[in-house]
Amino acid sequence: MKLHEYQSKRIFADHGVPIPQGDIATTPEQARIIAEKIGGKVVVKSQVLVGGRGKAGGIKLAKDADEAEELARQILGMDIKGLTVETVLIDQAANIKKEIYLGVVIDRALQKPIIIGSSEGGVEIEEVAKTKPEAIIHLPIGIRTGLMDYQARNLAHDLGLRRTHITQFVGIVEGLYRAFISTDASLAEINPLVVTGEGKLLAVDGKIVLDDNALFRHPNLNKLRDIQEETPSEREARKIDINFIKLDGEIGCMVNGAGLAMATMDITKHYGGEPANFLDIGGGAKADKVTAALRIILDDPKVKAVLFNIFGGITRCDEVAKGILEALEQVQTNVPMVARLVGTNEEEGRRILAEANIPTASSLGEAAEKAVALARGV
Amino acid sequence: MSILVNSNTRLIVQGITGREGRFHTLQMKDYGTNVVGGVTPGKGGDWVESEGGNIPVFDTVKESIAATEANTSIIYVPAPYAADAIMEAADAGIELIVCITEGVPVLDMVRVQSVLRQTNARLIGPNCPGLTTPDEAKVGIMPAHIHQKGSVGLVSRSGTLTYEVVQALTDKGIGQSTAVGIGGDPIIGTKFIDVLELFENDPETEQVALIGEIGGTDEQKAAEFIAKHMTKPVTAFIAGRTAPPGKRMGHAGAIIEGGEGTATEKIAAFEAIGVKVATLPEEVATLIAERM
């Protein structure tokens, strides 16, 4: 789950990281009041969960409160990569002398948290990794010792910071690391961390991505979820514990198991179709779950055919077949379907579907081919 | 031979009195796995009824080992308690710990691995289907009937894709030495290269099937390992060629991040060293059959 910039920065601030004076507004009038309170130049920043806000015109500098109000009026309601701006952050503008990147992630290979630093701040770190990999510093952290002061000092030196900034910097790195650990984040990032003309360090932009699997122990963070992060169908699916990701194609897929669901998408593409979604109904799915999943798939008007691919283990093929029929009683549709059911109780499952005139296939390749043909109306 | 589990496996089930734990305990016992006991804190002294003899329940792993000489544990406890269960098993001296539980927080696994690296315990998973050595032991949740004894070793990050490939092999009359599901999480106890090494050293295994997916670089590391250290042929399949970047495809570890971890780069890594990569899961069996 992603947090907004303002949410992330407030968490950083709680851990001792200095952030610009600022507040959020949902109306231009609020934006003016905040800007007046700050005084002087402010930045009006759209709060949407996508990258590239600046390029899309969602971040603007205002010279005074009048302009802040005007810019907030423009930015609020703006569409950025399909997301509507509902909130703007009004931050005091910083006098930027130097921009640094600072992030914490889990290194999968080392199986440790790793702090990433770069003197090339203010741009996406993936971009720096491509164009100037030598400018990126990796600092693995022992989970039991935590970040040591000397590691933060070394990082400061490697980033070319002046001696007068080192104490401040060490405090910021430690705060960022603590924020990462205490929120069970999978990413905590300050980009840029700026050195101001006044010689202060300031986290001008920030981002936290939380580990969904750890949200059970962070009920307060769970409340920060922005519903725009998911499509309505993805949200519906999450509530009933189905893994669903909306894609752009015309073949709806219902599969048990994540790996098999990915393979099913790949094979659909291999036979000339485009998958409309990733959907894993999980192990042991019963009729009600199949019904809910089918409803979610058919909510997408682009879907021209549905492909069921079930490898019965814990999941019983007859249960899934019954689920498909139950779903079809409740969801009226003309979308053609093909089912491939193998494993536990497959004969019974196929018999149930045959009686309802739903075509079946024995191999995954055959099923995908049939689904693609059905989608084309063949 | 075979790897990791066999007829000498003496298994305890952590979380044996839960719905999943109880169901799969009976399934494993049915298959012939030597299930010697179970652990549920607070339920010590209970028994889990089974046709082949009732299974004793203990309060702690330590106590269960003292009573049963267990050497392997399988974990079905809910995600919030999984890290504790793994460390309890390792601390008590269990050699092989298989964690089925899905949804374990990543930082919990980082902590678990920092401890496990200093013990002799090996962890398989979490978020995995477990492993099966046909006709000897099934320590996991895979459907039993798909397996057949033989000489193909299988290692996979995915559950149902494992079943898919095992079934395709069995359909062709090709048996398996051991099929290992290592799990779909970003931090796992046993990686491809660990299992490849075991298969390379196992006299019974003649060929290996490797089933990977998007996310991370373990497949690339496997390719390096194969090029340097393996004499036995490996056939691969990689899921997720059509997966969009930045989205977790069901498995917590299946995500393309910062342009890294794509199926294309993994397939290229294998093809560069002469490992055949199947387009369809069932084609893995065809490619293996061609080399028998």
XYZ file of C-alpha atoms in Angstrom, chain B residues 19-20 47 124 153 171 183 225 229 246 280:
11
model
C -8.374 -26.343 10.034
C -5.630 -26.407 7.386
C -4.662 -36.176 20.059
C 11.754 -24.070 2.860
C 14.148 -33.129 -9.738
C 1.396 -38.129 -17.888
C 7.840 -20.264 -2.206
C 25.221 -21.537 -10.866
C 28.548 -26.097 -11.328
C 5.034 -2.355 -10.483
C 4.084 -23.523 -21.980
